[in-house]
């Protein structure tokens, strides 16, 4: 038993103060990865970690690893963390909370002189957002062996600046080889980025995994014809087909407990008085299980065939299977929340996170807290102070509890 309590005022102060690195006029943050603002917050984090006796390593894609030593020789670190980069119109909490709460855990352990068996590590992953360099979750993916160094270095931003140039420019190309840092476990605290916890008035989400996602491009060919002289029953209108597919896919998703979204649609040669003859559109399908997503895909494909016959061409462009987080890590978070007497529920993440990649190489899970109106990637993104503080306390509790769970 311990009676460690994180300093909520100090945590809130760091959230408020570090928001100055890339502060926007609307209360949000614009801190694109490897930008001058990103360098400032990284330098600040390095200073804070070193001030409490942690050693800092940086790998060759700029991932930062701060370690507080443990007492047991050769024990692998139990890690916390997330990302400090933001979207161009980002908020103060997405990713940032996970890193700053981790720092608060390290400070609390330091202040109390508390000794852990395993080292405790804080990680700041590079380029989680993918807003400057695609794809998202690049740093954690490189650490997990999903992307190699050459691929990461070759990514270009919209100004044609490569990842390699950008990282050299801010001086964050470290020497630690990719993937060298092994972990006993990883816990990522994050805002939910959805409305479920807030709607149900629940303080802590015990994240069991991340839902499966598939992206498709759909091209529909109809026939261009005059809007005034072509009778309604003699048209082959590609946009009318698309409308039926968008709504039909939503009905199927509702029935199967999944999600279907079309966020992009463009008519090839749009004209006010021409029946649309060709268009391309995106389709994003999600489900908490791979099997559920298979069923969703089969029914939506069937709908497209019935609607368009061979006038439609559907192509999968990205597939991300369902992620199931580590059962022991999940149990640790459950017990931590239980010990603190907070309201909690199991939840599946609707968004991708660094933990998706990390879970390939280390036992991993996440802790969610509610955020206002489920909003993120928006300057209005907001989380309540008491929820941030509670999330950090659950994180601390999990790190301590997991000491006895983790083997090496
Ligand atoms: Zn995030």
XYZ file of C-alpha atoms and ligand atoms in Angstrom:
409
model
C 0.000 0.000 0.000
C 1.093 3.540 -0.670
C -0.449 6.946 -0.213
C 0.984 8.735 -3.193
C -1.233 11.517 -4.500
C -0.463 13.460 -7.601
C -0.373 17.233 -7.362
C -3.441 18.292 -9.331
C -2.612 21.998 -9.233
C 0.860 21.351 -10.617
C -0.531 19.125 -13.382
C -3.088 21.756 -14.373
C -0.393 24.441 -14.330
C 1.797 22.459 -16.747
C -1.189 21.929 -19.068
C -1.895 25.659 -19.067
C 1.724 26.821 -19.266
C 2.898 24.476 -22.011
C -0.097 25.512 -24.122
C 1.980 28.662 -24.764
C 4.263 26.624 -27.064
C 2.276 27.139 -30.266
C -0.678 28.957 -28.697
C -3.394 29.993 -31.148
C -5.607 33.077 -30.766
C -8.657 30.914 -30.055
C -7.332 29.090 -26.977
C -6.097 26.102 -28.962
C -2.613 24.980 -29.982
C -0.936 24.733 -33.370
C 2.160 22.619 -32.695
C 2.981 20.660 -35.813
C 5.526 17.906 -35.372
C 9.236 18.909 -35.621
C 8.305 22.612 -35.897
C 10.042 25.349 -33.831
C 7.123 25.118 -31.341
C 7.613 21.354 -31.072
C 11.320 21.934 -30.359
C 10.393 24.348 -27.554
C 8.069 21.920 -25.809
C 10.579 19.078 -26.285
C 13.391 21.175 -24.747
C 11.076 22.035 -21.879
C 10.173 18.352 -21.309
C 13.836 17.345 -21.384
C 14.664 19.975 -18.728
C 11.776 18.930 -16.472
C 12.701 15.241 -16.637
C 16.388 15.867 -15.994
C 15.527 18.157 -13.073
C 14.006 15.182 -11.236
C 16.888 12.841 -11.963
C 15.551 11.028 -15.022
C 17.883 10.118 -17.858
C 16.730 10.965 -21.355
C 17.277 9.038 -24.564
C 16.117 10.089 -28.026
C 15.880 7.621 -30.891
C 16.595 8.210 -34.574
C 13.036 9.391 -35.315
C 12.934 11.750 -32.333
C 10.896 9.616 -29.906
C 11.877 10.738 -26.383
C 12.307 8.233 -23.524
C 12.834 9.578 -19.962
C 13.676 6.908 -17.384
C 13.446 6.925 -13.588
C 15.519 3.953 -12.400
C 13.999 1.014 -10.481
C 15.540 -1.131 -7.768
C 15.523 -4.511 -9.544
C 18.408 -5.148 -11.863
C 17.539 -5.865 -15.505
C 13.808 -5.222 -14.970
C 12.252 -3.631 -18.061
C 10.602 -0.223 -17.695
C 6.876 0.248 -17.204
C 6.052 3.121 -19.517
C 3.543 5.979 -19.780
C 3.164 8.656 -22.403
C 1.543 9.848 -25.599
C 2.351 12.730 -27.970
C 2.995 16.494 -27.741
C 2.321 17.352 -31.395
C -1.090 18.707 -32.406
C -3.280 19.210 -35.441
C -3.037 22.649 -37.146
C -6.147 23.620 -35.179
C -5.512 21.409 -32.170
C -6.497 21.638 -28.538
C -4.690 21.481 -25.201
C -5.423 17.863 -24.290
C -5.223 15.387 -27.190
C -1.955 13.517 -26.568
C -0.618 16.278 -24.357
C -2.506 15.056 -21.282
C -0.865 11.615 -21.569
C 2.647 13.096 -21.555
C 2.074 15.772 -18.898
C 0.216 13.356 -16.588
C 3.173 10.977 -17.019
C 5.517 13.799 -16.018
C 3.313 14.468 -12.984
C 3.580 10.769 -12.011
C 7.394 10.975 -12.237
C 7.404 14.170 -10.156
C 5.140 12.603 -7.532
C 7.377 9.518 -7.235
C 10.418 11.802 -7.046
C 8.937 14.081 -4.345
C 8.036 11.079 -2.189
C 11.372 9.359 -2.795
C 9.255 6.315 -3.690
C 11.179 3.346 -5.039
C 9.728 1.067 -7.701
C 11.113 -2.323 -8.735
C 10.777 -1.591 -12.428
C 12.121 1.606 -13.913
C 9.294 4.013 -14.762
C 9.534 5.576 -18.209
C 7.862 8.560 -19.862
C 7.606 8.553 -23.674
C 6.828 11.363 -26.118
C 6.127 9.798 -29.540
C 6.983 11.805 -32.665
C 4.300 12.764 -35.219
C 1.254 11.008 -33.827
C -1.135 13.352 -35.596
C 0.162 12.866 -39.131
C -0.912 16.461 -39.822
C 2.521 17.512 -41.147
C 3.911 14.160 -42.281
C 1.577 11.304 -43.301
C 0.881 8.707 -42.078
C -0.209 9.280 -38.492
C 1.465 7.470 -35.573
C 4.764 7.520 -37.413
C 7.136 7.544 -34.408
C 5.429 4.764 -32.476
C 5.108 2.787 -35.725
C 8.838 3.118 -36.377
C 9.546 1.995 -32.812
C 7.326 -1.063 -33.323
C 8.938 -1.964 -36.642
C 5.924 -1.039 -38.777
C 7.918 1.677 -40.654
C 11.670 1.679 -41.328
C 14.056 4.617 -41.035
C 14.224 5.305 -44.771
C 10.438 5.408 -45.060
C 10.113 7.813 -42.117
C 12.938 10.067 -43.382
C 11.382 10.300 -46.836
C 7.987 11.655 -45.721
C 7.339 15.126 -47.118
C 5.234 17.976 -45.745
C 3.178 20.191 -48.067
C 6.138 22.576 -48.509
C 8.298 19.694 -49.754
C 10.365 19.567 -46.535
C 11.314 15.995 -45.651
C 11.043 14.438 -42.197
C 14.854 14.006 -42.307
C 15.441 17.730 -42.921
C 12.897 18.754 -40.290
C 14.306 16.555 -37.531
C 17.896 17.638 -38.214
C 16.812 21.260 -38.187
C 15.390 21.119 -34.654
C 18.229 18.862 -33.433
C 16.097 15.914 -32.371
C 17.666 13.107 -34.391
C 18.879 11.014 -31.435
C 21.297 8.119 -31.381
C 19.180 5.391 -29.806
C 18.432 2.778 -32.496
C 14.780 2.244 -33.450
C 13.019 -0.288 -31.242
C 15.994 -0.701 -28.893
C 13.953 0.350 -25.866
C 11.997 -2.715 -24.674
C 9.025 -2.196 -22.353
C 7.444 -4.360 -19.630
C 4.167 -2.513 -20.246
C 2.758 0.744 -21.623
C -0.143 2.837 -20.278
C -1.452 5.782 -22.327
C -3.833 8.266 -20.710
C -5.913 10.129 -23.298
C -9.129 12.105 -23.674
C -11.876 9.925 -25.143
C -12.346 12.084 -28.281
C -15.920 10.841 -28.281
C -19.122 11.565 -26.306
C -19.774 8.266 -24.495
C -18.185 8.867 -21.056
C -19.635 12.385 -20.847
C -23.107 11.213 -21.862
C -23.081 8.445 -19.269
C -21.441 10.664 -16.626
C -18.571 8.201 -16.137
C -15.119 9.356 -15.054
C -12.776 6.650 -16.333
C -12.835 4.573 -19.515
C -10.972 1.264 -19.243
C -9.922 0.844 -22.865
C -10.055 -2.754 -24.034
C -8.969 -2.132 -27.620
C -9.362 -0.153 -30.795
C -12.037 -0.871 -33.366
C -11.253 -2.296 -36.804
C -11.245 0.204 -39.673
C -11.236 -0.068 -43.465
C -11.066 2.723 -46.020
C -12.273 2.399 -49.606
C -12.403 4.497 -52.755
C -15.587 4.060 -54.756
C -15.963 5.221 -58.373
C -19.476 5.248 -59.856
C -20.093 5.719 -63.566
C -23.475 6.904 -64.824
C -24.295 8.838 -67.947
C -24.086 12.567 -68.460
C -27.252 13.945 -70.025
C -29.312 17.117 -70.197
C -31.095 18.009 -66.947
C -34.099 19.369 -68.815
C -34.688 16.988 -71.685
C -33.926 13.590 -70.044
C -37.055 12.081 -68.419
C -36.686 11.045 -64.781
C -37.173 7.360 -65.589
C -34.490 7.367 -68.308
C -31.532 8.638 -66.293
C -28.354 7.008 -65.092
C -27.448 9.453 -62.323
C -24.200 8.640 -60.509
C -24.984 11.038 -57.653
C -28.387 9.459 -57.038
C -26.609 6.082 -56.801
C -24.097 7.589 -54.360
C -26.894 9.026 -52.208
C -28.582 5.621 -52.002
C -25.256 4.003 -51.071
C -24.385 6.590 -48.389
C -27.761 6.185 -46.673
C -27.935 2.415 -47.248
C -24.465 1.887 -45.760
C -25.511 3.881 -42.687
C -28.588 1.683 -42.243
C -26.467 -1.475 -42.499
C -23.932 -0.053 -40.022
C -26.722 0.774 -37.549
C -28.134 -2.732 -37.879
C -24.743 -4.410 -37.354
C -23.493 -2.071 -34.616
C -20.744 -0.569 -36.773
C -20.092 2.755 -38.470
C -20.177 3.942 -42.089
C -19.054 7.377 -43.232
C -18.555 9.136 -46.545
C -16.491 12.265 -45.959
C -15.325 12.985 -49.496
C -17.259 13.008 -52.742
C -16.429 14.656 -56.015
C -18.351 14.740 -59.280
C -15.925 14.444 -62.186
C -17.312 17.273 -64.374
C -19.891 19.017 -62.240
C -22.412 21.248 -63.945
C -25.699 22.653 -62.699
C -27.772 21.389 -65.629
C -26.033 18.089 -66.364
C -26.971 14.742 -64.770
C -23.792 13.590 -62.946
C -22.064 11.038 -65.167
C -19.151 10.047 -62.974
C -18.001 10.544 -59.402
C -15.553 9.263 -56.846
C -16.229 9.012 -53.130
C -14.645 7.691 -49.964
C -16.132 5.090 -47.695
C -14.939 4.523 -44.109
C -16.291 1.403 -42.359
C -15.601 0.543 -38.701
C -16.613 -2.122 -36.215
C -15.302 -3.260 -32.842
C -14.592 -6.762 -34.188
C -12.947 -7.950 -37.403
C -15.856 -10.367 -37.921
C -18.358 -7.540 -37.546
C -16.436 -5.506 -40.082
C -16.385 -8.478 -42.483
C -20.208 -8.642 -42.298
C -20.478 -4.885 -42.771
C -18.221 -5.042 -45.817
C -20.176 -7.933 -47.363
C -23.541 -6.180 -46.979
C -22.278 -2.810 -48.208
C -20.587 -4.452 -51.214
C -23.868 -6.216 -51.966
C -25.759 -2.935 -51.723
C -23.347 -1.283 -54.175
C -23.724 -4.161 -56.643
C -27.530 -4.042 -56.439
C -27.562 -0.275 -56.883
C -24.975 0.054 -59.655
C -24.287 -3.384 -61.153
C -20.946 -3.210 -62.932
C -20.955 0.598 -63.078
C -19.237 0.777 -59.669
C -15.625 0.081 -58.802
C -14.772 -0.364 -55.114
C -11.170 -0.495 -53.952
C -9.825 -0.956 -50.411
C -7.052 1.583 -49.714
C -6.305 1.031 -46.016
C -7.056 -1.749 -43.564
C -6.493 -1.669 -39.814
C -7.568 -4.807 -37.926
C -9.195 -4.619 -34.493
C -6.702 -4.216 -31.657
C -7.185 -6.062 -28.377
C -5.150 -4.583 -25.570
C -3.290 -6.718 -23.019
C -5.609 -8.424 -20.496
C -3.209 -7.939 -17.561
C -2.760 -4.231 -18.315
C -6.537 -3.813 -18.629
C -7.017 -5.601 -15.297
C -4.439 -3.292 -13.716
C -6.374 -0.199 -14.832
C -9.657 -1.731 -13.612
C -8.164 -2.397 -10.179
C -6.592 1.057 -10.068
C -9.959 2.683 -10.798
C -11.622 0.382 -8.264
C -9.093 1.270 -5.580
C -9.808 4.951 -6.157
C -13.580 4.357 -6.123
C -14.178 6.119 -9.449
C -17.036 5.412 -11.810
C -15.731 3.442 -14.802
C -16.748 1.395 -17.812
C -15.015 -0.666 -20.455
C -14.759 1.169 -23.757
C -13.369 0.526 -27.242
C -11.451 3.378 -28.836
C -12.980 4.764 -31.993
C -9.770 6.568 -32.972
C -6.269 5.291 -33.678
C -3.510 5.962 -31.122
C 0.218 5.327 -30.618
C -0.834 2.443 -28.367
C -2.080 0.564 -31.445
C 1.502 0.220 -32.695
C 3.054 -0.200 -29.252
C 0.663 -3.072 -28.480
C 2.403 -5.104 -31.219
C 5.622 -5.259 -29.202
C 4.657 -4.725 -25.541
C 1.695 -5.336 -23.215
C -0.294 -2.128 -23.622
C -3.538 -0.424 -22.702
C -5.099 3.024 -22.453
C -7.068 5.043 -19.904
C -9.747 7.478 -21.145
C -11.278 10.499 -19.431
C -14.332 12.388 -20.733
C -13.903 15.456 -22.931
C -16.416 18.223 -23.501
C -19.022 17.358 -26.157
C -16.715 14.588 -27.389
C -14.748 17.205 -29.349
C -11.084 16.985 -30.354
C -8.856 18.270 -33.181
C -10.485 21.609 -32.450
C -9.398 24.647 -30.377
C -12.593 24.171 -28.363
C -11.337 20.740 -27.226
C -11.729 20.717 -23.471
C -11.501 18.405 -20.476
C -12.408 19.152 -16.864
C -9.591 19.700 -14.421
C -10.934 17.111 -11.983
C -11.069 14.503 -14.752
C -7.462 15.232 -15.803
C -6.336 14.953 -12.193
C -8.272 11.735 -11.658
C -6.886 10.280 -14.899
C -3.357 11.061 -13.759
C -4.049 9.422 -10.389
C -5.361 6.277 -12.134
C -2.203 6.318 -14.259
C 0.008 6.549 -11.163
C -1.983 3.820 -9.440
C -1.650 1.591 -12.523
C 2.129 2.071 -12.688
C 2.464 1.072 -9.020
C -0.025 -1.837 -9.203
C 1.550 -3.211 -12.368
C 4.933 -3.563 -10.646
C 3.717 -6.844 -9.177
C 1.997 -7.939 -12.423
C 4.907 -7.518 -14.796
C 7.448 -10.313 -15.038
C 10.652 -8.905 -16.405
Zn -3.861 11.740 -29.558
